[in-house]
GROMACS .gro file of C-alpha atoms in nm:
model
  504
    1UNK     CA    1   4.861   6.941   8.045
    2UNK     CA    2   4.911   7.270   7.864
    3UNK     CA    3   5.243   7.443   7.828
    4UNK     CA    4   5.123   7.706   8.072
    5UNK     CA    5   5.028   7.439   8.326
    6UNK     CA    6   5.367   7.274   8.283
    7UNK     CA    7   5.548   7.599   8.348
    8UNK     CA    8   5.346   7.649   8.665
    9UNK     CA    9   5.432   7.300   8.785
   10UNK     CA   10   5.804   7.345   8.719
   11UNK     CA   11   5.808   7.677   8.899
   12UNK     CA   12   5.646   7.528   9.207
   13UNK     CA   13   5.910   7.254   9.210
   14UNK     CA   14   6.213   7.479   9.203
   15UNK     CA   15   6.167   7.638   9.540
   16UNK     CA   16   6.542   7.691   9.561
   17UNK     CA   17   6.490   8.014   9.372
   18UNK     CA   18   6.185   8.134   9.565
   19UNK     CA   19   6.289   8.443   9.752
   20UNK     CA   20   6.652   8.416   9.647
   21UNK     CA   21   6.674   8.656   9.356
   22UNK     CA   22   6.439   8.939   9.431
   23UNK     CA   23   6.362   9.164   9.139
   24UNK     CA   24   6.395   9.538   9.131
   25UNK     CA   25   6.229   9.687   9.435
   26UNK     CA   26   6.250   9.984   9.663
   27UNK     CA   27   6.335  10.345   9.603
   28UNK     CA   28   6.463  10.405   9.253
   29UNK     CA   29   6.451  10.039   9.163
   30UNK     CA   30   6.758   9.925   9.358
   31UNK     CA   31   6.826   9.556   9.313
   32UNK     CA   32   6.726   9.382   9.634
   33UNK     CA   33   6.959   9.109   9.754
   34UNK     CA   34   6.802   9.064  10.096
   35UNK     CA   35   6.751   8.699  10.173
   36UNK     CA   36   6.964   8.584   9.883
   37UNK     CA   37   7.031   8.215   9.936
   38UNK     CA   38   6.907   7.877   9.827
   39UNK     CA   39   6.703   7.627  10.018
   40UNK     CA   40   6.806   7.263  10.013
   41UNK     CA   41   6.568   7.037   9.822
   42UNK     CA   42   6.489   6.723  10.023
   43UNK     CA   43   6.416   6.509   9.722
   44UNK     CA   44   6.546   6.622   9.387
   45UNK     CA   45   6.408   6.317   9.211
   46UNK     CA   46   6.051   6.436   9.262
   47UNK     CA   47   6.125   6.739   9.045
   48UNK     CA   48   6.203   6.536   8.733
   49UNK     CA   49   6.019   6.271   8.535
   50UNK     CA   50   6.345   6.093   8.450
   51UNK     CA   51   6.648   6.039   8.677
   52UNK     CA   52   6.969   5.899   8.526
   53UNK     CA   53   7.267   5.764   8.720
   54UNK     CA   54   7.542   5.845   8.474
   55UNK     CA   55   7.755   5.548   8.583
   56UNK     CA   56   7.464   5.306   8.549
   57UNK     CA   57   7.413   5.457   8.204
   58UNK     CA   58   7.766   5.357   8.102
   59UNK     CA   59   7.989   5.652   8.195
   60UNK     CA   60   8.340   5.572   8.317
   61UNK     CA   61   8.389   5.702   8.677
   62UNK     CA   62   8.767   5.644   8.674
   63UNK     CA   63   8.863   5.929   8.438
   64UNK     CA   64   8.996   5.696   8.166
   65UNK     CA   65   8.731   5.747   7.896
   66UNK     CA   66   8.533   6.052   7.790
   67UNK     CA   67   8.175   6.062   7.914
   68UNK     CA   68   8.040   6.317   7.664
   69UNK     CA   69   7.877   6.060   7.436
   70UNK     CA   70   7.696   5.903   7.732
   71UNK     CA   71   7.569   6.244   7.836
   72UNK     CA   72   7.440   6.312   7.485
   73UNK     CA   73   7.250   5.986   7.483
   74UNK     CA   74   7.067   6.056   7.809
   75UNK     CA   75   7.018   6.430   7.844
   76UNK     CA   76   6.663   6.541   7.780
   77UNK     CA   77   6.374   6.752   7.902
   78UNK     CA   78   6.252   6.691   8.255
   79UNK     CA   79   6.566   6.489   8.327
   80UNK     CA   80   6.806   6.485   8.619
   81UNK     CA   81   7.151   6.338   8.557
   82UNK     CA   82   7.327   6.230   8.875
   83UNK     CA   83   7.705   6.190   8.903
   84UNK     CA   84   7.811   5.955   9.186
   85UNK     CA   85   8.153   5.993   9.343
   86UNK     CA   86   8.426   5.952   9.084
   87UNK     CA   87   8.639   6.118   8.818
   88UNK     CA   88   8.478   6.194   8.484
   89UNK     CA   89   8.691   6.278   8.181
   90UNK     CA   90   8.558   6.507   7.907
   91UNK     CA   91   8.733   6.589   7.581
   92UNK     CA   92   8.445   6.762   7.400
   93UNK     CA   93   8.148   6.973   7.498
   94UNK     CA   94   7.793   6.868   7.569
   95UNK     CA   95   7.556   7.101   7.382
   96UNK     CA   96   7.185   7.100   7.466
   97UNK     CA   97   6.949   7.386   7.378
   98UNK     CA   98   6.583   7.476   7.395
   99UNK     CA   99   6.529   7.251   7.696
  100UNK     CA  100   6.282   7.247   7.985
  101UNK     CA  101   6.377   7.140   8.337
  102UNK     CA  102   6.719   6.977   8.325
  103UNK     CA  103   6.956   6.904   8.612
  104UNK     CA  104   7.317   6.791   8.650
  105UNK     CA  105   7.408   6.708   9.010
  106UNK     CA  106   7.735   6.570   9.144
  107UNK     CA  107   7.792   6.389   9.471
  108UNK     CA  108   8.169   6.380   9.523
  109UNK     CA  109   8.210   6.409   9.145
  110UNK     CA  110   8.519   6.552   8.977
  111UNK     CA  111   8.524   6.645   8.610
  112UNK     CA  112   8.862   6.627   8.439
  113UNK     CA  113   8.890   6.823   8.114
  114UNK     CA  114   9.134   6.718   7.842
  115UNK     CA  115   9.426   6.950   7.783
  116UNK     CA  116   9.424   7.212   7.509
  117UNK     CA  117   9.571   6.980   7.245
  118UNK     CA  118   9.337   6.688   7.314
  119UNK     CA  119   9.009   6.873   7.369
  120UNK     CA  120   8.782   6.890   7.065
  121UNK     CA  121   8.809   7.265   7.000
  122UNK     CA  122   8.745   7.535   6.914
  123UNK     CA  123   8.435   7.494   7.134
  124UNK     CA  124   8.626   7.488   7.461
  125UNK     CA  125   8.332   7.429   7.693
  126UNK     CA  126   8.231   7.132   7.903
  127UNK     CA  127   7.861   7.218   7.908
  128UNK     CA  128   7.685   7.451   7.666
  129UNK     CA  129   7.330   7.462   7.794
  130UNK     CA  130   7.110   7.694   7.593
  131UNK     CA  131   7.201   7.963   7.344
  132UNK     CA  132   7.072   8.315   7.295
  133UNK     CA  133   6.851   8.193   7.009
  134UNK     CA  134   6.745   7.871   7.182
  135UNK     CA  135   6.767   7.930   7.556
  136UNK     CA  136   6.663   7.665   7.803
  137UNK     CA  137   6.432   7.697   8.099
  138UNK     CA  138   6.480   7.567   8.455
  139UNK     CA  139   6.842   7.450   8.478
  140UNK     CA  140   7.022   7.311   8.781
  141UNK     CA  141   7.399   7.248   8.778
  142UNK     CA  142   7.566   7.177   9.110
  143UNK     CA  143   7.812   6.979   9.315
  144UNK     CA  144   8.117   6.947   9.089
  145UNK     CA  145   8.491   6.982   9.132
  146UNK     CA  146   8.680   7.066   8.812
  147UNK     CA  147   9.036   6.933   8.805
  148UNK     CA  148   9.246   7.148   8.573
  149UNK     CA  149   9.570   7.103   8.762
  150UNK     CA  150   9.737   6.932   8.466
  151UNK     CA  151   9.947   7.148   8.234
  152UNK     CA  152   9.772   7.341   7.956
  153UNK     CA  153   9.425   7.277   8.085
  154UNK     CA  154   9.152   7.524   8.167
  155UNK     CA  155   8.803   7.526   8.026
  156UNK     CA  156   8.467   7.700   8.035
  157UNK     CA  157   8.287   7.478   8.280
  158UNK     CA  158   7.939   7.598   8.191
  159UNK     CA  159   7.791   7.828   7.927
  160UNK     CA  160   7.429   7.873   8.039
  161UNK     CA  161   7.167   8.082   7.858
  162UNK     CA  162   6.830   8.031   8.019
  163UNK     CA  163   6.501   8.217   7.997
  164UNK     CA  164   6.428   8.163   8.365
  165UNK     CA  165   6.512   7.934   8.656
  166UNK     CA  166   6.892   7.914   8.651
  167UNK     CA  167   7.075   7.764   8.949
  168UNK     CA  168   7.449   7.695   8.942
  169UNK     CA  169   7.579   7.597   9.284
  170UNK     CA  170   7.882   7.451   9.461
  171UNK     CA  171   8.127   7.435   9.173
  172UNK     CA  172   8.499   7.453   9.248
  173UNK     CA  173   8.774   7.484   8.989
  174UNK     CA  174   9.114   7.351   9.099
  175UNK     CA  175   9.426   7.474   8.926
  176UNK     CA  176   9.536   7.770   8.718
  177UNK     CA  177   9.359   7.818   8.385
  178UNK     CA  178   9.661   7.792   8.153
  179UNK     CA  179   9.507   7.676   7.824
  180UNK     CA  180   9.426   8.028   7.700
  181UNK     CA  181   9.063   7.939   7.628
  182UNK     CA  182   8.740   8.085   7.766
  183UNK     CA  183   8.707   8.134   8.141
  184UNK     CA  184   8.499   7.914   8.370
  185UNK     CA  185   8.150   8.060   8.328
  186UNK     CA  186   7.916   8.255   8.101
  187UNK     CA  187   7.561   8.319   8.220
  188UNK     CA  188   7.261   8.496   8.067
  189UNK     CA  189   6.897   8.511   8.177
  190UNK     CA  190   6.722   8.600   7.853
  191UNK     CA  191   6.367   8.673   7.979
  192UNK     CA  192   6.329   9.018   8.141
  193UNK     CA  193   6.118   8.854   8.413
  194UNK     CA  194   6.357   8.561   8.460
  195UNK     CA  195   6.585   8.489   8.755
  196UNK     CA  196   6.918   8.316   8.801
  197UNK     CA  197   7.146   8.238   9.094
  198UNK     CA  198   7.517   8.148   9.082
  199UNK     CA  199   7.600   8.030   9.434
  200UNK     CA  200   7.946   7.928   9.563
  201UNK     CA  201   8.120   7.900   9.226
  202UNK     CA  202   8.491   7.915   9.311
  203UNK     CA  203   8.784   7.962   9.074
  204UNK     CA  204   9.046   8.096   9.317
  205UNK     CA  205   9.357   8.020   9.110
  206UNK     CA  206   9.264   8.244   8.818
  207UNK     CA  207   9.430   8.225   8.477
  208UNK     CA  208   9.750   8.316   8.298
  209UNK     CA  209   9.775   8.565   8.013
  210UNK     CA  210   9.692   8.414   7.675
  211UNK     CA  211  10.045   8.491   7.551
  212UNK     CA  212  10.173   8.229   7.796
  213UNK     CA  213   9.940   7.957   7.668
  214UNK     CA  214   9.916   7.728   7.363
  215UNK     CA  215   9.631   7.950   7.238
  216UNK     CA  216   9.852   8.257   7.207
  217UNK     CA  217   9.744   8.493   6.932
  218UNK     CA  218   9.383   8.373   6.925
  219UNK     CA  219   9.241   8.577   7.212
  220UNK     CA  220   9.292   8.925   7.357
  221UNK     CA  221   9.452   8.905   7.703
  222UNK     CA  222   9.291   8.575   7.788
  223UNK     CA  223   9.016   8.436   8.004
  224UNK     CA  224   8.744   8.626   8.188
  225UNK     CA  225   8.626   8.470   8.513
  226UNK     CA  226   8.248   8.506   8.476
  227UNK     CA  227   8.094   8.666   8.169
  228UNK     CA  228   7.747   8.813   8.118
  229UNK     CA  229   7.690   8.953   7.771
  230UNK     CA  230   7.442   9.146   7.558
  231UNK     CA  231   7.183   8.867   7.567
  232UNK     CA  232   7.116   8.906   7.939
  233UNK     CA  233   6.775   9.058   8.014
  234UNK     CA  234   6.663   8.929   8.355
  235UNK     CA  235   6.799   8.920   8.710
  236UNK     CA  236   7.119   8.733   8.791
  237UNK     CA  237   7.278   8.713   9.136
  238UNK     CA  238   7.627   8.586   9.221
  239UNK     CA  239   7.637   8.474   9.584
  240UNK     CA  240   7.953   8.384   9.777
  241UNK     CA  241   8.161   8.328   9.465
  242UNK     CA  242   8.542   8.343   9.452
  243UNK     CA  243   8.757   8.450   9.157
  244UNK     CA  244   9.133   8.477   9.152
  245UNK     CA  245   9.321   8.688   8.899
  246UNK     CA  246   9.199   8.661   8.539
  247UNK     CA  247   9.381   8.852   8.264
  248UNK     CA  248   9.071   9.015   8.112
  249UNK     CA  249   8.825   9.081   8.396
  250UNK     CA  250   8.701   8.886   8.694
  251UNK     CA  251   8.322   8.914   8.694
  252UNK     CA  252   8.236   9.107   8.378
  253UNK     CA  253   7.882   9.209   8.288
  254UNK     CA  254   7.903   9.377   7.947
  255UNK     CA  255   7.527   9.390   7.891
  256UNK     CA  256   7.318   9.704   7.837
  257UNK     CA  257   7.005   9.542   7.980
  258UNK     CA  258   6.914   9.330   8.279
  259UNK     CA  259   7.001   9.333   8.647
  260UNK     CA  260   7.313   9.200   8.818
  261UNK     CA  261   7.370   9.140   9.188
  262UNK     CA  262   7.687   9.038   9.368
  263UNK     CA  263   7.634   8.926   9.727
  264UNK     CA  264   7.935   8.820   9.933
  265UNK     CA  265   8.237   8.640   9.793
  266UNK     CA  266   8.595   8.742   9.719
  267UNK     CA  267   8.737   8.883   9.394
  268UNK     CA  268   9.108   8.943   9.346
  269UNK     CA  269   9.375   9.070   9.105
  270UNK     CA  270   9.198   9.057   8.769
  271UNK     CA  271   9.294   9.285   8.483
  272UNK     CA  272   9.078   9.594   8.414
  273UNK     CA  273   8.853   9.511   8.709
  274UNK     CA  274   8.784   9.231   8.951
  275UNK     CA  275   8.414   9.324   8.930
  276UNK     CA  276   8.301   9.518   8.623
  277UNK     CA  277   7.931   9.586   8.576
  278UNK     CA  278   7.696   9.730   8.317
  279UNK     CA  279   7.321   9.688   8.280
  280UNK     CA  280   7.008   9.866   8.388
  281UNK     CA  281   7.057   9.797   8.760
  282UNK     CA  282   7.339   9.650   8.965
  283UNK     CA  283   7.424   9.590   9.329
  284UNK     CA  284   7.744   9.476   9.501
  285UNK     CA  285   7.700   9.392   9.868
  286UNK     CA  286   7.906   9.229  10.141
  287UNK     CA  287   8.187   9.131   9.903
  288UNK     CA  288   8.562   9.163   9.961
  289UNK     CA  289   8.803   9.267   9.688
  290UNK     CA  290   9.182   9.262   9.687
  291UNK     CA  291   9.451   9.396   9.456
  292UNK     CA  292   9.789   9.283   9.588
  293UNK     CA  293   9.950   9.147   9.271
  294UNK     CA  294   9.961   9.214   8.896
  295UNK     CA  295  10.011   8.864   8.756
  296UNK     CA  296   9.925   8.964   8.397
  297UNK     CA  297  10.118   9.292   8.367
  298UNK     CA  298   9.785   9.475   8.338
  299UNK     CA  299   9.772   9.842   8.246
  300UNK     CA  300   9.511   9.893   8.518
  301UNK     CA  301   9.335   9.688   8.784
  302UNK     CA  302   9.033   9.856   8.935
  303UNK     CA  303   8.875   9.663   9.218
  304UNK     CA  304   8.526   9.771   9.104
  305UNK     CA  305   8.440   9.942   8.779
  306UNK     CA  306   8.087  10.050   8.688
  307UNK     CA  307   8.070  10.107   8.313
  308UNK     CA  308   7.718  10.218   8.218
  309UNK     CA  309   7.366  10.177   8.344
  310UNK     CA  310   7.076  10.336   8.523
  311UNK     CA  311   7.138  10.264   8.890
  312UNK     CA  312   7.411  10.093   9.093
  313UNK     CA  313   7.466  10.041   9.463
  314UNK     CA  314   7.774   9.930   9.657
  315UNK     CA  315   7.709   9.841  10.019
  316UNK     CA  316   7.899   9.665  10.296
  317UNK     CA  317   8.203   9.609  10.074
  318UNK     CA  318   8.566   9.582  10.185
  319UNK     CA  319   8.836   9.676   9.934
  320UNK     CA  320   9.204   9.623  10.012
  321UNK     CA  321   9.454   9.738   9.749
  322UNK     CA  322   9.802   9.729   9.904
  323UNK     CA  323   9.954   9.727   9.553
  324UNK     CA  324   9.721   9.966   9.370
  325UNK     CA  325   9.716   9.964   8.992
  326UNK     CA  326   9.388  10.143   8.934
  327UNK     CA  327   9.115  10.305   9.137
  328UNK     CA  328   8.944  10.111   9.413
  329UNK     CA  329   8.602  10.215   9.276
  330UNK     CA  330   8.565  10.385   8.939
  331UNK     CA  331   8.229  10.500   8.808
  332UNK     CA  332   8.247  10.554   8.434
  333UNK     CA  333   8.044  10.766   8.192
  334UNK     CA  334   7.748  10.738   8.157
  335UNK     CA  335   7.627  10.571   8.480
  336UNK     CA  336   7.305  10.749   8.577
  337UNK     CA  337   7.300  10.707   8.955
  338UNK     CA  338   7.529  10.552   9.218
  339UNK     CA  339   7.506  10.484   9.590
  340UNK     CA  340   7.812  10.377   9.792
  341UNK     CA  341   7.757  10.305  10.161
  342UNK     CA  342   7.899  10.123  10.461
  343UNK     CA  343   8.221  10.051  10.273
  344UNK     CA  344   8.587  10.033  10.376
  345UNK     CA  345   8.873  10.103  10.136
  346UNK     CA  346   9.245  10.068  10.204
  347UNK     CA  347   9.496  10.189   9.942
  348UNK     CA  348   9.872  10.141   9.936
  349UNK     CA  349  10.145  10.386   9.844
  350UNK     CA  350  10.094  10.412   9.468
  351UNK     CA  351   9.891  10.718   9.351
  352UNK     CA  352   9.549  10.566   9.280
  353UNK     CA  353   9.211  10.700   9.390
  354UNK     CA  354   8.970  10.557   9.639
  355UNK     CA  355   8.642  10.653   9.468
  356UNK     CA  356   8.643  10.826   9.131
  357UNK     CA  357   8.335  10.955   8.951
  358UNK     CA  358   8.402  11.039   8.587
  359UNK     CA  359   8.279  11.373   8.445
  360UNK     CA  360   7.947  11.267   8.287
  361UNK     CA  361   7.815  11.037   8.558
  362UNK     CA  362   7.491  11.127   8.729
  363UNK     CA  363   7.402  11.198   9.092
  364UNK     CA  364   7.561  10.993   9.368
  365UNK     CA  365   7.523  10.928   9.739
  366UNK     CA  366   7.834  10.838   9.941
  367UNK     CA  367   7.755  10.754  10.302
  368UNK     CA  368   7.943  10.588  10.587
  369UNK     CA  369   8.260  10.519  10.391
  370UNK     CA  370   8.614  10.489  10.530
  371UNK     CA  371   8.920  10.538  10.309
  372UNK     CA  372   9.272  10.478  10.436
  373UNK     CA  373   9.509  10.605  10.169
  374UNK     CA  374   9.889  10.609  10.162
  375UNK     CA  375   9.941  10.712   9.798
  376UNK     CA  376   9.931  11.064   9.659
  377UNK     CA  377   9.584  11.053   9.507
  378UNK     CA  378   9.231  11.149   9.608
  379UNK     CA  379   9.033  10.943   9.852
  380UNK     CA  380   8.731  11.091   9.673
  381UNK     CA  381   8.758  11.240   9.322
  382UNK     CA  382   8.444  11.400   9.177
  383UNK     CA  383   8.509  11.515   8.821
  384UNK     CA  384   8.304  11.716   8.576
  385UNK     CA  385   8.124  12.045   8.616
  386UNK     CA  386   7.831  11.889   8.426
  387UNK     CA  387   7.817  11.579   8.645
  388UNK     CA  388   7.533  11.513   8.885
  389UNK     CA  389   7.517  11.642   9.240
  390UNK     CA  390   7.680  11.429   9.508
  391UNK     CA  391   7.577  11.391   9.872
  392UNK     CA  392   7.869  11.288  10.094
  393UNK     CA  393   7.811  11.206  10.460
  394UNK     CA  394   8.013  11.035  10.730
  395UNK     CA  395   8.324  10.996  10.515
  396UNK     CA  396   8.640  10.913  10.710
  397UNK     CA  397   8.980  10.961  10.546
  398UNK     CA  398   9.302  10.848  10.715
  399UNK     CA  399   9.649  10.742  10.604
  400UNK     CA  400   9.990  10.882  10.521
  401UNK     CA  401   9.928  11.005  10.167
  402UNK     CA  402  10.167  11.282  10.061
  403UNK     CA  403  10.051  11.595   9.882
  404UNK     CA  404  10.223  11.528   9.551
  405UNK     CA  405  10.104  11.441   9.286
  406UNK     CA  406   9.743  11.498   9.392
  407UNK     CA  407   9.733  11.734   9.686
  408UNK     CA  408   9.384  11.696   9.831
  409UNK     CA  409   9.215  11.404  10.001
  410UNK     CA  410   8.883  11.517   9.848
  411UNK     CA  411   8.862  11.690   9.511
  412UNK     CA  412   8.533  11.816   9.365
  413UNK     CA  413   8.458  11.996   9.038
  414UNK     CA  414   8.082  11.937   9.053
  415UNK     CA  415   7.806  12.176   9.154
  416UNK     CA  416   7.533  12.146   9.417
  417UNK     CA  417   7.719  11.898   9.636
  418UNK     CA  418   7.688  11.857  10.012
  419UNK     CA  419   7.954  11.733  10.252
  420UNK     CA  420   7.850  11.657  10.609
  421UNK     CA  421   8.014  11.465  10.888
  422UNK     CA  422   8.357  11.440  10.726
  423UNK     CA  423   8.653  11.329  10.937
  424UNK     CA  424   8.977  11.384  10.748
  425UNK     CA  425   9.320  11.314  10.898
  426UNK     CA  426   9.600  11.349  10.643
  427UNK     CA  427   9.945  11.396  10.794
  428UNK     CA  428  10.151  11.308  10.487
  429UNK     CA  429  10.440  11.511  10.355
  430UNK     CA  430  10.461  11.770  10.075
  431UNK     CA  431  10.163  11.984  10.171
  432UNK     CA  432   9.883  11.728  10.191
  433UNK     CA  433   9.547  11.904  10.209
  434UNK     CA  434   9.190  11.809  10.299
  435UNK     CA  435   8.925  11.921  10.049
  436UNK     CA  436   8.923  12.140   9.739
  437UNK     CA  437   8.595  12.268   9.593
  438UNK     CA  438   8.591  12.417   9.244
  439UNK     CA  439   8.223  12.446   9.156
  440UNK     CA  440   7.924  12.627   9.304
  441UNK     CA  441   7.639  12.572   9.546
  442UNK     CA  442   7.814  12.377   9.821
  443UNK     CA  443   7.739  12.303  10.183
  444UNK     CA  444   8.027  12.178  10.400
  445UNK     CA  445   7.912  12.114  10.755
  446UNK     CA  446   7.978  11.931  11.081
  447UNK     CA  447   8.323  11.817  10.971
  448UNK     CA  448   8.673  11.793  11.112
  449UNK     CA  449   9.000  11.830  10.923
  450UNK     CA  450   9.355  11.781  11.044
  451UNK     CA  451   9.603  11.796  10.758
  452UNK     CA  452   9.964  11.884  10.690
  453UNK     CA  453   9.875  12.185  10.476
  454UNK     CA  454   9.559  12.394  10.427
  455UNK     CA  455   9.262  12.171  10.516
  456UNK     CA  456   8.994  12.352  10.312
  457UNK     CA  457   9.049  12.524   9.975
  458UNK     CA  458   8.780  12.705   9.778
  459UNK     CA  459   8.937  12.738   9.433
  460UNK     CA  460   8.711  12.941   9.206
  461UNK     CA  461   8.413  12.819   9.405
  462UNK     CA  462   8.100  13.022   9.470
  463UNK     CA  463   7.782  13.008   9.674
  464UNK     CA  464   7.955  12.807   9.945
  465UNK     CA  465   7.839  12.756  10.303
  466UNK     CA  466   8.090  12.627  10.557
  467UNK     CA  467   7.943  12.575  10.902
  468UNK     CA  468   8.032  12.401  11.227
  469UNK     CA  469   8.364  12.274  11.091
  470UNK     CA  470   8.708  12.257  11.248
  471UNK     CA  471   9.019  12.273  11.030
  472UNK     CA  472   9.371  12.257  11.171
  473UNK     CA  473   9.691  12.235  10.965
  474UNK     CA  474   9.997  12.083  11.131
  475UNK     CA  475  10.239  12.290  10.921
  476UNK     CA  476  10.260  12.664  10.854
  477UNK     CA  477   9.935  12.712  10.660
  478UNK     CA  478   9.586  12.857  10.688
  479UNK     CA  479   9.278  12.669  10.800
  480UNK     CA  480   9.081  12.792  10.495
  481UNK     CA  481   9.194  12.946  10.170
  482UNK     CA  482   8.961  13.128   9.929
  483UNK     CA  483   9.116  13.207   9.590
  484UNK     CA  484   9.072  13.539   9.414
  485UNK     CA  485   8.830  13.403   9.152
  486UNK     CA  486   8.589  13.259   9.407
  487UNK     CA  487   8.241  13.398   9.467
  488UNK     CA  488   8.020  13.424   9.772
  489UNK     CA  489   8.122  13.228  10.083
  490UNK     CA  490   7.925  13.211  10.409
  491UNK     CA  491   8.109  13.100  10.724
  492UNK     CA  492   7.930  13.011  11.045
  493UNK     CA  493   8.031  12.859  11.381
  494UNK     CA  494   8.364  12.724  11.260
  495UNK     CA  495   8.689  12.659  11.447
  496UNK     CA  496   8.974  12.781  11.226
  497UNK     CA  497   9.279  12.817  11.454
  498UNK     CA  498   9.516  12.901  11.166
  499UNK     CA  499   9.285  13.164  11.024
  500UNK     CA  500   9.141  13.231  10.679
  501UNK     CA  501   9.328  13.351  10.374
  502UNK     CA  502   9.079  13.531  10.150
  503UNK     CA  503   9.232  13.651   9.821
  504UNK     CA  504   8.911  13.790   9.671
   0.00000   0.00000   0.00000
């Protein structure tokens, strides 16, 4: 059988990935996550030439002796290693690279890592399966509990670099990661046409800052939850995963290439961001994110941060930040294109933004988004006169945000933006306002504003059309103010009960 024939046979066997990680499809190449899931294989043994029961092979299932040497003796290509119910102690990593079709499957199996002082460092990983120079192909890793409840434990469960055919599923980490070593997972799909799925990997207890661990001084901040680095080239989807607070980031894709999808799951209280993405294309859908604690004294904790890439979408996401310490969604320079839709954001009393687009980001679409904001910041902050045009529709802004330090619920410096179907209710103190436009070529239509102070402000704006809008202040203010340095403004079919102040 030729190598090509073998690859075809392996692919037909791993039906768990068929239809689960769709490639880039649709308008503009948005990462499709429809149908993401994994079918159950009725008979795993038929997918491998060799099946090893690790206990029959000599591994101790009581957690008294390390099993790494037994694993080394039996791991191989086209091999499935089964872990029956039991506790399996590991005090050094298993490293296996350049492989073809390997599986590790637990059935009531718990892996117990040695503590920081007893683990054979500095390679603090249980399983290193593939490297960037010698990636594997067709890897299954599923059905394990990781017991790191003992003091000064915490370990990278799996470091997987695979050309294609990666499945990591049903892994749960118990206990806080307090060793100060690498976080629970690093994943790369190295072939641009390759796929990977991380399904139900849970590490809800997070990690402590490295300064509070025996590894203090040897790492910046500490563990990241899931890492994807510069060697990722393919498509990788995280489905229904859970990450507690990690001191560096939660899910962190630092790659410039490849596609990342996040479908479902819960991400909470990590430093910098609970989800932080780069890459050519990324999608976050149906996930929930929370910032209600700062366990690592982080300088900032964005719920979602998009660093750089060609196209990103956020859809069906719920973000709750009762203790804000960063923006709910921040889009950084130089992201080319962003779509945010069907999303709910709730922000507590500290002055942090709902959605912020940095000055050099490209065009964006914001549709069917609700922001409840109690802090004096912008529900929507669109920076940069050179940034791309933004289409905003069906944006609802509520809450008790005051007007100081940032006065307006919506702030826009960009040109050629449209705002339709806005519903803004801002009754906070100190002159809270609705929308301020500072660029040119705007259309504001079919919108309702009820704010403490002036609902609509055109500050140096020009070529503005405002039509079919109602704007009512609850204090002594105008419905619309046009500053003296503004240009042409066209008003049509509006309801402005407090009148218009035009200083031109």
